CSV table of C-alpha atoms and ligand atoms in Angstrom, one decimal:
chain,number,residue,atom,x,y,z
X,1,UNK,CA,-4.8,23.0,16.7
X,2,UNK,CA,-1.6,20.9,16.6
X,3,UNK,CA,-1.9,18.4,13.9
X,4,UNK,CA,1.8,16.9,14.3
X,5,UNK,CA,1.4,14.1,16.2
X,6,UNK,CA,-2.1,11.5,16.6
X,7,UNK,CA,-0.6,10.0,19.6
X,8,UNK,CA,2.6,11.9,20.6
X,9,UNK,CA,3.8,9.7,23.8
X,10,UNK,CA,4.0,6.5,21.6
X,11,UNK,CA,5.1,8.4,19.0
X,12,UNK,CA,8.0,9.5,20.1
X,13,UNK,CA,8.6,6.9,22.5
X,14,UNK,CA,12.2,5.3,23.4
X,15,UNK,CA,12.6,1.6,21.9
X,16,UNK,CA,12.2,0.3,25.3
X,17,UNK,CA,9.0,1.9,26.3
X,18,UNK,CA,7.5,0.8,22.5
X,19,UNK,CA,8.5,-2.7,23.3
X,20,UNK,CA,7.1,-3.2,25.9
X,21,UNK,CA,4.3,-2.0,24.7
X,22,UNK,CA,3.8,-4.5,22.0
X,23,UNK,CA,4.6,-7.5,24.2
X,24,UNK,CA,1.8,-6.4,26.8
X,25,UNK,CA,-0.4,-6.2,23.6
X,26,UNK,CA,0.8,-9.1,22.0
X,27,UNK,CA,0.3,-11.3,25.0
X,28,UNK,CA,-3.0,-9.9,25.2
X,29,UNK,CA,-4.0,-11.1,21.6
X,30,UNK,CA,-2.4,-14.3,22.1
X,31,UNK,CA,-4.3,-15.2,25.1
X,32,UNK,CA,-7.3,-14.1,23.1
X,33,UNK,CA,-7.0,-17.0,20.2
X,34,UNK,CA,-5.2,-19.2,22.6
X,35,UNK,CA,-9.2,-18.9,24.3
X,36,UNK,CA,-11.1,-19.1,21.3
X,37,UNK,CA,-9.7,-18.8,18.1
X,38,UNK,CA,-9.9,-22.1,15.8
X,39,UNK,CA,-7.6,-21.1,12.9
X,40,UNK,CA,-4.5,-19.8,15.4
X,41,UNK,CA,-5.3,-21.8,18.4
X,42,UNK,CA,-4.3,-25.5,17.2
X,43,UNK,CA,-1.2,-23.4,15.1
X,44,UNK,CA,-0.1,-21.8,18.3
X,45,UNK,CA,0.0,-25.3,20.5
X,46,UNK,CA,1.5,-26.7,17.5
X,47,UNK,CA,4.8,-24.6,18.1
X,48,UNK,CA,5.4,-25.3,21.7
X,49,UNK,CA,3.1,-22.2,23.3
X,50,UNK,CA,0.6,-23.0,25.7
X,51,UNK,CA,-0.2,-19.9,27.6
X,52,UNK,CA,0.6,-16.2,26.2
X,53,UNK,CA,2.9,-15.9,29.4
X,54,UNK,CA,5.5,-17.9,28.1
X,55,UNK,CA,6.0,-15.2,25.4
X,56,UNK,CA,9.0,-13.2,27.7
X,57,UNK,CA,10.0,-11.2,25.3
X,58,UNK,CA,9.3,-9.5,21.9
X,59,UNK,CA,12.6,-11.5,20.2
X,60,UNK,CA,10.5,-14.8,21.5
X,61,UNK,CA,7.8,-13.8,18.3
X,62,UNK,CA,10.3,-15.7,15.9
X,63,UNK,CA,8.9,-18.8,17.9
X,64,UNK,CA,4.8,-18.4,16.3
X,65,UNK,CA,4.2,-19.8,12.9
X,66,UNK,CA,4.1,-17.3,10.1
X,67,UNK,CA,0.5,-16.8,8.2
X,68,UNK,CA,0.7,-16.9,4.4
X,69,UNK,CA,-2.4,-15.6,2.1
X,70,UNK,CA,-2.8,-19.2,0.9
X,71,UNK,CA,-3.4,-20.6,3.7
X,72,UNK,CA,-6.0,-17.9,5.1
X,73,UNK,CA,-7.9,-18.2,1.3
X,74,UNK,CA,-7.5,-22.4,1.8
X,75,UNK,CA,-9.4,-21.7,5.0
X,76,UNK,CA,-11.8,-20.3,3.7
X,77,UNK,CA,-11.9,-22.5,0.5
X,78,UNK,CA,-12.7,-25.4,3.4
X,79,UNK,CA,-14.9,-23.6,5.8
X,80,UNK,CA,-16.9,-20.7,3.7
X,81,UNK,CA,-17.7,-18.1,3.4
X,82,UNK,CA,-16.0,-16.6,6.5
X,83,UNK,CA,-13.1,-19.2,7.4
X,84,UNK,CA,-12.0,-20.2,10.8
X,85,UNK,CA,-9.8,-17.1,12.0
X,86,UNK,CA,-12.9,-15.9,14.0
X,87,UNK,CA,-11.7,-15.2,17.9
X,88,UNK,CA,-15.7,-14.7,18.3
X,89,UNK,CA,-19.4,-16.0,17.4
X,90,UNK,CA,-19.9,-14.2,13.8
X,91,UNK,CA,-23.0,-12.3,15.8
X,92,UNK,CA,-20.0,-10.1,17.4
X,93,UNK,CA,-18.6,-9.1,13.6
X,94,UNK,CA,-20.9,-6.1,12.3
X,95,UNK,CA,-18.2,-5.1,9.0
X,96,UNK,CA,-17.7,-7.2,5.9
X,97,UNK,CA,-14.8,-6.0,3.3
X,98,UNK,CA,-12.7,-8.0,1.0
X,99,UNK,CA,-9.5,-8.0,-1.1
X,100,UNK,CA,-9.2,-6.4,-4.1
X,101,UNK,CA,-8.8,-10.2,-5.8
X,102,UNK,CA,-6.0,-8.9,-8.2
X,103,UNK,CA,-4.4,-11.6,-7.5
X,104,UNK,CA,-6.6,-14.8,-7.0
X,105,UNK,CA,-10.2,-15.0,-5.4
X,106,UNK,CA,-11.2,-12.4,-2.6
X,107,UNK,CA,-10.3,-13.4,1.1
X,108,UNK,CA,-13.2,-11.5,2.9
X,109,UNK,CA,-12.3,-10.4,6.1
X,110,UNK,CA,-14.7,-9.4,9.1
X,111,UNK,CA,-14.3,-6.4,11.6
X,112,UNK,CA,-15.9,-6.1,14.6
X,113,UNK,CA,-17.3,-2.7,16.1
X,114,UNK,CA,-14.3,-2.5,18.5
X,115,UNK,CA,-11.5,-3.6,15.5
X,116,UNK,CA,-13.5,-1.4,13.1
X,117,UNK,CA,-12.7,1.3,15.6
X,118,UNK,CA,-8.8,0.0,15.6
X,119,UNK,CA,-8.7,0.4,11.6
X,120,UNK,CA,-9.8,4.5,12.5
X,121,UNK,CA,-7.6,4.9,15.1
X,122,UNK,CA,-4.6,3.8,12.7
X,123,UNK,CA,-6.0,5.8,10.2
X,124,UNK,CA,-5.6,8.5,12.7
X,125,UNK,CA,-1.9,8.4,12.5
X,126,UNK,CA,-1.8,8.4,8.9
X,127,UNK,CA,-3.9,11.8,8.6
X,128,UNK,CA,-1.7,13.2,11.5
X,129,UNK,CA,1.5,12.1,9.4
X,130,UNK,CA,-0.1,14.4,6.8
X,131,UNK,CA,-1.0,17.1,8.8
X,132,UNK,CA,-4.6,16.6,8.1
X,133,UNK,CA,-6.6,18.3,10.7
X,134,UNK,CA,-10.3,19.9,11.4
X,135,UNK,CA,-9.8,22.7,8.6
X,136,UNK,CA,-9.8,20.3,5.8
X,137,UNK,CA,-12.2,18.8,3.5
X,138,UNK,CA,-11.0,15.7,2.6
X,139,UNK,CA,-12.2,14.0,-0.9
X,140,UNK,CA,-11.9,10.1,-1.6
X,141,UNK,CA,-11.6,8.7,-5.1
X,142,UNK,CA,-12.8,5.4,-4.7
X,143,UNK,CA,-15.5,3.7,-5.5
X,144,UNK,CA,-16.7,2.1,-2.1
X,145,UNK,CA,-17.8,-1.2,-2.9
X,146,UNK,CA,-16.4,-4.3,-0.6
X,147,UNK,CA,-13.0,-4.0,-1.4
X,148,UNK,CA,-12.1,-2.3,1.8
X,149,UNK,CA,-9.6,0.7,-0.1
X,150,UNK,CA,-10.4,4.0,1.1
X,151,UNK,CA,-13.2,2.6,3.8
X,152,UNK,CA,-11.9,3.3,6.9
X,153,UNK,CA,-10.0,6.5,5.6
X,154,UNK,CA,-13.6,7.8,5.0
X,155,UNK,CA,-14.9,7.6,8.7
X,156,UNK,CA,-11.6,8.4,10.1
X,157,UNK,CA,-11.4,11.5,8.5
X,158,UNK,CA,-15.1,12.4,10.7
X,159,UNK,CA,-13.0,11.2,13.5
X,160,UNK,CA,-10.3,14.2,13.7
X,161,UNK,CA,-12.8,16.6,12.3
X,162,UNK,CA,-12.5,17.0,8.7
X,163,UNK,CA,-15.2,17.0,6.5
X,164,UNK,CA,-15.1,13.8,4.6
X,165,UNK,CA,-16.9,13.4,0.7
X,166,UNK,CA,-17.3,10.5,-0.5
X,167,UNK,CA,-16.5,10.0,-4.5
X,168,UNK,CA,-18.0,6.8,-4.9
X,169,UNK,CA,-20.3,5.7,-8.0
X,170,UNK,CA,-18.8,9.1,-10.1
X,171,UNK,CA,-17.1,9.1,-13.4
X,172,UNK,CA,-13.0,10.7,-13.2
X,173,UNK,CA,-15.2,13.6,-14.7
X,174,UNK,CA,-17.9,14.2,-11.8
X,175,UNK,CA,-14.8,13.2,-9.2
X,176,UNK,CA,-13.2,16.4,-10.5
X,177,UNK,CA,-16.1,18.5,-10.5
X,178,UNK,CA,-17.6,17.2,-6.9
X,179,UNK,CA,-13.5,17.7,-5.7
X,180,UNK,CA,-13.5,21.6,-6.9
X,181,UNK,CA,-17.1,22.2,-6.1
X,182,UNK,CA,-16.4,21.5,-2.4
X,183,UNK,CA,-13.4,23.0,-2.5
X,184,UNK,CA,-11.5,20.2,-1.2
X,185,UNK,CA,-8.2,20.1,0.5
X,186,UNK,CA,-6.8,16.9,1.0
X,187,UNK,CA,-7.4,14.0,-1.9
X,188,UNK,CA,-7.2,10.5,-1.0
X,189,UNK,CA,-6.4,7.9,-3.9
X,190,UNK,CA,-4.0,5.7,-5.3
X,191,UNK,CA,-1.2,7.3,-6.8
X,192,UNK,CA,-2.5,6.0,-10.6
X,193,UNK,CA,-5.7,7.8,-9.8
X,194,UNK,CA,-4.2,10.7,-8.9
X,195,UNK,CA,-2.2,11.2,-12.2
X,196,UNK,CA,-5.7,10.0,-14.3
X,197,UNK,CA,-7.6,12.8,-12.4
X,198,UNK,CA,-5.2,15.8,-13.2
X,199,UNK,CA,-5.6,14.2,-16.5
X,200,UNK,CA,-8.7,14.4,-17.3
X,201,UNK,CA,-8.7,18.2,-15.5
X,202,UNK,CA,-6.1,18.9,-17.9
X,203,UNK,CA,-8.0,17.6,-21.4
X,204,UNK,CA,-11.1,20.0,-19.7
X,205,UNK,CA,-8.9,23.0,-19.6
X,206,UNK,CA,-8.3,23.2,-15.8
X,207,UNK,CA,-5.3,23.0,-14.2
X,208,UNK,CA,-5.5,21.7,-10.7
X,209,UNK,CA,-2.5,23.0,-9.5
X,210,UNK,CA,-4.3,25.8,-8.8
X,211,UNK,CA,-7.0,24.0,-6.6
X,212,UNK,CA,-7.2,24.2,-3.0
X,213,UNK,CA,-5.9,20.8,-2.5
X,214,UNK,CA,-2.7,20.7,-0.4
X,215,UNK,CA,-1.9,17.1,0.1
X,216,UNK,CA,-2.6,13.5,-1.6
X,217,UNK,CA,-2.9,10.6,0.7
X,218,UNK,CA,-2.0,7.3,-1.2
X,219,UNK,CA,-1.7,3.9,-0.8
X,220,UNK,CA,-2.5,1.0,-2.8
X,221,UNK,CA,0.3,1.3,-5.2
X,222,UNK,CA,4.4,1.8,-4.4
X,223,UNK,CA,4.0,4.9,-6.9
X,224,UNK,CA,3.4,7.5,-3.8
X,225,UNK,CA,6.8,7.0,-2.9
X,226,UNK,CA,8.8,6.2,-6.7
X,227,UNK,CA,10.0,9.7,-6.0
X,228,UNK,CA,9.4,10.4,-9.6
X,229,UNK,CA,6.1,9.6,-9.7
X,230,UNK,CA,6.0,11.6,-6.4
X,231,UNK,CA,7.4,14.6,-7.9
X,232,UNK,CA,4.8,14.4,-10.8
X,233,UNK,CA,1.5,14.0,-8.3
X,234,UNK,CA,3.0,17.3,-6.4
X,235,UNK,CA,4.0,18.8,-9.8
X,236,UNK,CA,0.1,18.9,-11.4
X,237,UNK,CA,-1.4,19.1,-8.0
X,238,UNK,CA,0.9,21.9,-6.8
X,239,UNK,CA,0.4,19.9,-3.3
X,240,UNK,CA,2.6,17.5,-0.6
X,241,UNK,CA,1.9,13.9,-1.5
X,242,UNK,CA,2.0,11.5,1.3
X,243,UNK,CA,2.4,8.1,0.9
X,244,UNK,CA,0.5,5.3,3.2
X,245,UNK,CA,0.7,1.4,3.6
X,246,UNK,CA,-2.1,-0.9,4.5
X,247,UNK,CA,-3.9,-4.2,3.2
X,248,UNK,CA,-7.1,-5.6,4.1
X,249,UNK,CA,-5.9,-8.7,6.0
X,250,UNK,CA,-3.5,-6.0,8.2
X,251,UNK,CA,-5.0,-2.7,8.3
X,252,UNK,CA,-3.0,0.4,7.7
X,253,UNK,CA,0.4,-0.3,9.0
X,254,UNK,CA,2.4,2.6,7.6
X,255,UNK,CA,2.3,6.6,6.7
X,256,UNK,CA,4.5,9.1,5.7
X,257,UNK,CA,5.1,12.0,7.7
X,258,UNK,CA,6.0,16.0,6.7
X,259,UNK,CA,9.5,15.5,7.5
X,260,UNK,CA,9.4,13.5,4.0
X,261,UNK,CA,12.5,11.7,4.2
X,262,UNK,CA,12.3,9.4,1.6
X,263,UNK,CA,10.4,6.7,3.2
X,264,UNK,CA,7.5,5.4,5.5
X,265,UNK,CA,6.9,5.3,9.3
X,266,UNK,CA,5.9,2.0,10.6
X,267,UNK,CA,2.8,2.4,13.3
X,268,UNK,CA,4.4,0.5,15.7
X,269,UNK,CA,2.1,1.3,18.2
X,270,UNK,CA,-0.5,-1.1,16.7
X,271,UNK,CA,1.8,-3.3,14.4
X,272,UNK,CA,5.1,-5.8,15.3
X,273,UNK,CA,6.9,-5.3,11.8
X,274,UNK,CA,9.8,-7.8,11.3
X,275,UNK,CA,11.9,-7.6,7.8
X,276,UNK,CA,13.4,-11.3,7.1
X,277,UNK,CA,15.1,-12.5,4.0
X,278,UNK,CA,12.8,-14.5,2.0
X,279,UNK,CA,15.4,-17.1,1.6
X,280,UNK,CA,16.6,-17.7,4.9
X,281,UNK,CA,13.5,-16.3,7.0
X,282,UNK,CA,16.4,-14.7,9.4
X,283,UNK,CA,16.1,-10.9,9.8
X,284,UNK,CA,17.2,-8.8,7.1
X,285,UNK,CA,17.5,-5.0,6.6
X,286,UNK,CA,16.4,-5.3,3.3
X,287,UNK,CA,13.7,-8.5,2.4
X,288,UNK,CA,9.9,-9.1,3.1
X,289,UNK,CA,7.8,-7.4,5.4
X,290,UNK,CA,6.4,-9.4,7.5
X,291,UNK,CA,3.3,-8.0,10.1
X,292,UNK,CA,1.6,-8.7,12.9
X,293,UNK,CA,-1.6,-6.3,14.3
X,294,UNK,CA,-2.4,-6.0,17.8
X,295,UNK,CA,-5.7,-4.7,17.5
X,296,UNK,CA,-8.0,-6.8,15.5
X,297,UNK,CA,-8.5,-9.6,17.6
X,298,UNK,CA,-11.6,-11.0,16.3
X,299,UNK,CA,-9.8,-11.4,13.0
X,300,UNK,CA,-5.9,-10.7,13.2
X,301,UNK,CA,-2.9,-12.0,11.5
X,302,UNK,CA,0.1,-13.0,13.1
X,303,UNK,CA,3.7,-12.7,11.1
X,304,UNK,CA,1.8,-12.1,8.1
X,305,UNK,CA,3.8,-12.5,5.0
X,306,UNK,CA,3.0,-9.7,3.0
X,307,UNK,CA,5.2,-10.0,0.2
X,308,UNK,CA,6.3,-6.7,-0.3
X,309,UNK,CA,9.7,-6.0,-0.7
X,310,UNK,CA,11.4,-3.5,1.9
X,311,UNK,CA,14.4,-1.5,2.7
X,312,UNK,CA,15.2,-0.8,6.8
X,313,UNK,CA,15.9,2.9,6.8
X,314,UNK,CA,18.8,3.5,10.0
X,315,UNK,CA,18.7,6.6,11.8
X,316,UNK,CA,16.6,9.5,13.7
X,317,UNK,CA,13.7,10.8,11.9
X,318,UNK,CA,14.0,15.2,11.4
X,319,UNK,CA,9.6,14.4,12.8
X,320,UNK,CA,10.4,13.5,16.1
X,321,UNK,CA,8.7,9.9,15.6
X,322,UNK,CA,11.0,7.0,17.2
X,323,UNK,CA,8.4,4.6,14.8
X,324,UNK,CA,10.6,2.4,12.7
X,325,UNK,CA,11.1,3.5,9.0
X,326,UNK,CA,11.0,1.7,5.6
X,327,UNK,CA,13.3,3.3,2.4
X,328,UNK,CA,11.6,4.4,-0.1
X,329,UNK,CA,8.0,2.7,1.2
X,330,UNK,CA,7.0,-0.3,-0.6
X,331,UNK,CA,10.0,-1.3,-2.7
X,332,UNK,CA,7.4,-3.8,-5.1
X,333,UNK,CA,6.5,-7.0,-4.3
X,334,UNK,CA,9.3,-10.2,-3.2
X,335,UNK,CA,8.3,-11.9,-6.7
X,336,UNK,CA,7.9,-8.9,-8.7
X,337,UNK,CA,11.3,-8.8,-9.9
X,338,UNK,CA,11.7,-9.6,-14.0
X,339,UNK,CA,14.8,-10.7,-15.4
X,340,UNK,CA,15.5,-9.7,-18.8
X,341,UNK,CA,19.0,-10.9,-20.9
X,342,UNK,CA,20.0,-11.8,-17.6
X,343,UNK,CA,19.5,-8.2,-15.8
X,344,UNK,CA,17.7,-8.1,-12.8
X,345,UNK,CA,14.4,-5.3,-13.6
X,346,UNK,CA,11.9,-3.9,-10.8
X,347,UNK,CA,8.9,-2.4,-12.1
X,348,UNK,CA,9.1,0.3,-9.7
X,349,UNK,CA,12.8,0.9,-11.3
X,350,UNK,CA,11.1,1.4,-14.8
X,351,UNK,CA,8.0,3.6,-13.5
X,352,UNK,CA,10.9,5.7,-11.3
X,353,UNK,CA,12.6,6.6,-15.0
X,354,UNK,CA,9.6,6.9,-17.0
X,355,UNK,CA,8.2,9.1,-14.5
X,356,UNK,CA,10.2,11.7,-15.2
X,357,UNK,CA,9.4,12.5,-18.4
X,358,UNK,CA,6.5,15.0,-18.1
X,359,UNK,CA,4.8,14.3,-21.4
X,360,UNK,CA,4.7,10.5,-20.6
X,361,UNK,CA,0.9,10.3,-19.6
X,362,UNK,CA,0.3,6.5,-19.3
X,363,UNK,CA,2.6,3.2,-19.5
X,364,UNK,CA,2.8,-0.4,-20.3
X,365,UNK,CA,5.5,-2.9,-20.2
X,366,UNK,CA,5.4,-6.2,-22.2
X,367,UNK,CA,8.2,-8.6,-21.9
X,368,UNK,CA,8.3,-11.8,-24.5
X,369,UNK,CA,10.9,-13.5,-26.6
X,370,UNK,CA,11.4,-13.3,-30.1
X,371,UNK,CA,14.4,-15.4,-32.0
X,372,UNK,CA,15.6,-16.8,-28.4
X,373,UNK,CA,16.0,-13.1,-26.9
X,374,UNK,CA,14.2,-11.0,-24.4
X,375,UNK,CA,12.9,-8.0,-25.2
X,376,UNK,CA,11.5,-5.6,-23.1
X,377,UNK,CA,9.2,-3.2,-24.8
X,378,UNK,CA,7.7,0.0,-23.6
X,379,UNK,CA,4.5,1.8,-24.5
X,380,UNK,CA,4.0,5.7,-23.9
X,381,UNK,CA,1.2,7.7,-23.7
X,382,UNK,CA,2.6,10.7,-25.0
X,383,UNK,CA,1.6,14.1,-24.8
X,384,UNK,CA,3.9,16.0,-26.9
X,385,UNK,CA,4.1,16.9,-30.4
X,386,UNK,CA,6.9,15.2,-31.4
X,387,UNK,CA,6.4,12.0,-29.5
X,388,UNK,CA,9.2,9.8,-31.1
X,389,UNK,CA,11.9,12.5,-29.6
X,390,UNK,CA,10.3,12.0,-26.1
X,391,UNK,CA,10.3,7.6,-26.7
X,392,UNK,CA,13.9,8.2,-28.0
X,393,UNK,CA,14.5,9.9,-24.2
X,394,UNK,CA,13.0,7.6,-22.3
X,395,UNK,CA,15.2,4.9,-24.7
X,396,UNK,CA,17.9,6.2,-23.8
X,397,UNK,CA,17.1,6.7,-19.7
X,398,UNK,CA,16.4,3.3,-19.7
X,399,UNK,CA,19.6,1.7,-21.6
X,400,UNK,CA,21.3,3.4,-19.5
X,401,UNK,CA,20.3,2.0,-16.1
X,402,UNK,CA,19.7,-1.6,-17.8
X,403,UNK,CA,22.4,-2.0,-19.7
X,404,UNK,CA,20.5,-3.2,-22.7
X,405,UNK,CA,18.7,-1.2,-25.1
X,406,UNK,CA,14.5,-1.6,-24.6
X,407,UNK,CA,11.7,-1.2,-27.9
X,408,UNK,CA,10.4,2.1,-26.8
X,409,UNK,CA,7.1,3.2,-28.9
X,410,UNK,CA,4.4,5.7,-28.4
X,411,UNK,CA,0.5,4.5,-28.6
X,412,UNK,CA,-2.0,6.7,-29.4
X,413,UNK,CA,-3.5,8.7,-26.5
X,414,UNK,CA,-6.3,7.0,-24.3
X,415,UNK,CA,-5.3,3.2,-25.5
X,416,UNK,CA,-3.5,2.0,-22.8
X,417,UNK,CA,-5.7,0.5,-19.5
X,418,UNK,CA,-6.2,3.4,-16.8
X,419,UNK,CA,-6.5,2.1,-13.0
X,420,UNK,CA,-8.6,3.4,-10.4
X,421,UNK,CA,-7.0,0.6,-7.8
X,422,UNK,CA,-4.0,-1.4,-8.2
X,423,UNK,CA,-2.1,-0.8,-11.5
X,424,UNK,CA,-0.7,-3.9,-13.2
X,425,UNK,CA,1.4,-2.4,-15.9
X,426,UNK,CA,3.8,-5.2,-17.0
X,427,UNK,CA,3.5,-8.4,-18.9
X,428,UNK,CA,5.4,-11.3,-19.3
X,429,UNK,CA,4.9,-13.2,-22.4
X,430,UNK,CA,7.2,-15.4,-21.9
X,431,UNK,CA,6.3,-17.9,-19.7
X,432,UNK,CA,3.3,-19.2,-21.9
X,433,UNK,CA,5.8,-19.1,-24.9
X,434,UNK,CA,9.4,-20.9,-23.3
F,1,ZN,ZN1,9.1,11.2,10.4
């Protein structure tokens, strides 16, 4: 069976063909909440658009409003528990999930049978991007409450034929066991989880390298495509590691395919992604990704500001797919960015160089002031037996590419947090002590 391709005429469709696509679909969906929907409706008229007709082209999209977090979570603040982005009675919704709430209270978010649907069918292109086909056995780490994670990726999986095992309500330990018990093939995580599971393979004598699985599906973190954290998942997994993109407000937007060249597909068959500068809010190559979906009507999101920082990558994909493509995935989020002695620091740039130092196990970052300076200080895990030549490494890695000199210690193994979703690794002090 040919697992290239989930939908091979959109796919590898020319720009006019996809275009016109999304403004027959997005004229659809705006007629929709034009109709009925009490959030977008009284946004839409707001801005000059009465009918979805007088949308002509896909350039006229910079005419809608933008949707922030905020003001979906103040929605719901005002109207609970469900909010007013409902294009339908709630008897037509049949799926609950939420946000993770790493970042503020939960925004929950309804699905519909037919949008439920939508979120498998995107998940379909994901899988295909991995090659992920009827042969495999795919396990997911994750933990299935209502944070919607690995959900959908569950039931899709059933949908193209694989069997799918669920590795909810397990310890990292039973995970492992359930995952070479079955004999799995594909493992579906975030890319934190990944690294913790080999881990704790590795502190039980097996080396899962020499498992069956051939590919990690990711998303949740940028870590699946920090290509040194990359290189580490394929290293101890002795498998491909795909990365993906999706959040619960969106649904999943964005997968890596074989070709693997350094950065995510957009699924612009079911998404309109625009990349503006978060200054101006004019289109950028490089700035926030900003999405709309065309196939959750009951509860969509249009120009969603997701901020995460991304990178427009130019040029024909070796795949075949004409889909649009971000550099190196999901460069961190708009805000993330820390400036220390006046240097400009991404996470992402720190967890790329500590990455490749095999020994480091886990991480932390803690930024804070002491006699009026910054100081950036690192924490390491550190499997080795000489763990202060490995910190002085990584010391020196790091001065190099900040131009300052970071505190670089080890911590004793198991004391630093592990994450099953989401990793927040760095901490700024100094805020609560300026
Ligand atoms: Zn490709």
């Amino acid at each position: 069976m040919d697992t290239t391709y989930y939908d091979p005429a959109l796919e590898t469709a020319d720009a006019a063909t996809l275009q016109a696509h999304q403004l027959a679909r997005l004229r659809a969906l705006l007629g929709t909440l034009l109709a009925s929907n009490p959030f977008y409706a009284p946004r839409l008229r707001a801005a000059g658009l009465a009918s979805a007709e007088e949308l002509r082209a896909l350039a006229d999209l910079c005419r809608l409003p933008f949707t922030r977090k905020a003001e979906l979570v103040a929605d719901q603040d005002a109207h609970p528990p469900y909010g007013t982005n409902l294009s339908y009675p709630l008897a037509a919704y049949t799926r609950l999930h939420q946000t993770s709430g790493t970042t503020g209270r939960p925004l929950r978010i309804l699905d519909t049978p037919e949008s439920w649907e939508w979120w498998q069918h995107c998940w379909g292109y994901v899988y295909r991007g991995a090659g992920v086909g009827p042969d495999d056995r795919v396990f997911c780490a994750f933990s299935f409450g209502p944070f919607i994670g690995f959900w959908s990726a569950f039931e899709a999986g059933q949908r193209l034929g694989a069997l799918v095992i669920a590795g909810g309500g397990q310890t990292s330990e039973q995970r492992l066991q359930t995952l070479l018990d079955n004999a799995a093939t594909v493992l579906v995580c975030t890319p934190t989880y990944a690294l913790r599971l080999a881990e704790v393979a590795r502190e039980q004598g097996i080396d899962v390298s020499r498992s069956s699985i051939r590919a990690t599906v990711h998303a949740g973190e940028p870590g699946a495509s920090i290509p040194s954290t990359k290189r580490r998942i394929e290293e101890v997994w002795g498998a491909h590691c795909f990365d993906h993109a999706g959040a619960t407000e969106v649904g999943a937007y964005g997968f890596e395919c074989q070709a693997q060249p350094g950065g995510i597909h957009t699924n612009d068959a079911e998404f309109v992604v625009e990349i503006l500068d978060p200054r101006t809010d004019e289109p950028a190559d490089e700035g926030e990704l900003v999405i709309t979906n065309l196939g959750r009507a009951g509860t969509p999101v249009l120009r969603y500001r997701t901020g995460d920082r991304v990178k427009r990558q130019p040029g024909a994909c070796p795949c075949g797919r004409t889909f649009g493509r971000l550099e190196g995935g999901l460069l961190g989020r708009v805000d993330d960015m820390l400036t220390v002695r006046g240097v400009n620091v991404f996470p992402s740039a720190i967890e790329n160089l500590v990455r490749r130092h095999a020994a480091v196990d886990e991480f932390a970052v803690e930024v804070y002031r002491e006699r009026a300076m910054d100081e950036l200080e690192l924490q390491l895990e550190v499997a080795d037996a000489a763990p202060e030549a490995v910190c002085e490494a990584v010391a020196r890695d790091l001065s190099v590419a900040l131009g300052f000199r970071p505190r670089v210690r080890s911590v004793p193994a198991g004391s630093l947090p592990r994450f099953e979703l989401k990793a927040r690794r760095v901490r700024d002090h100094r805020a609560r002590t300026a």
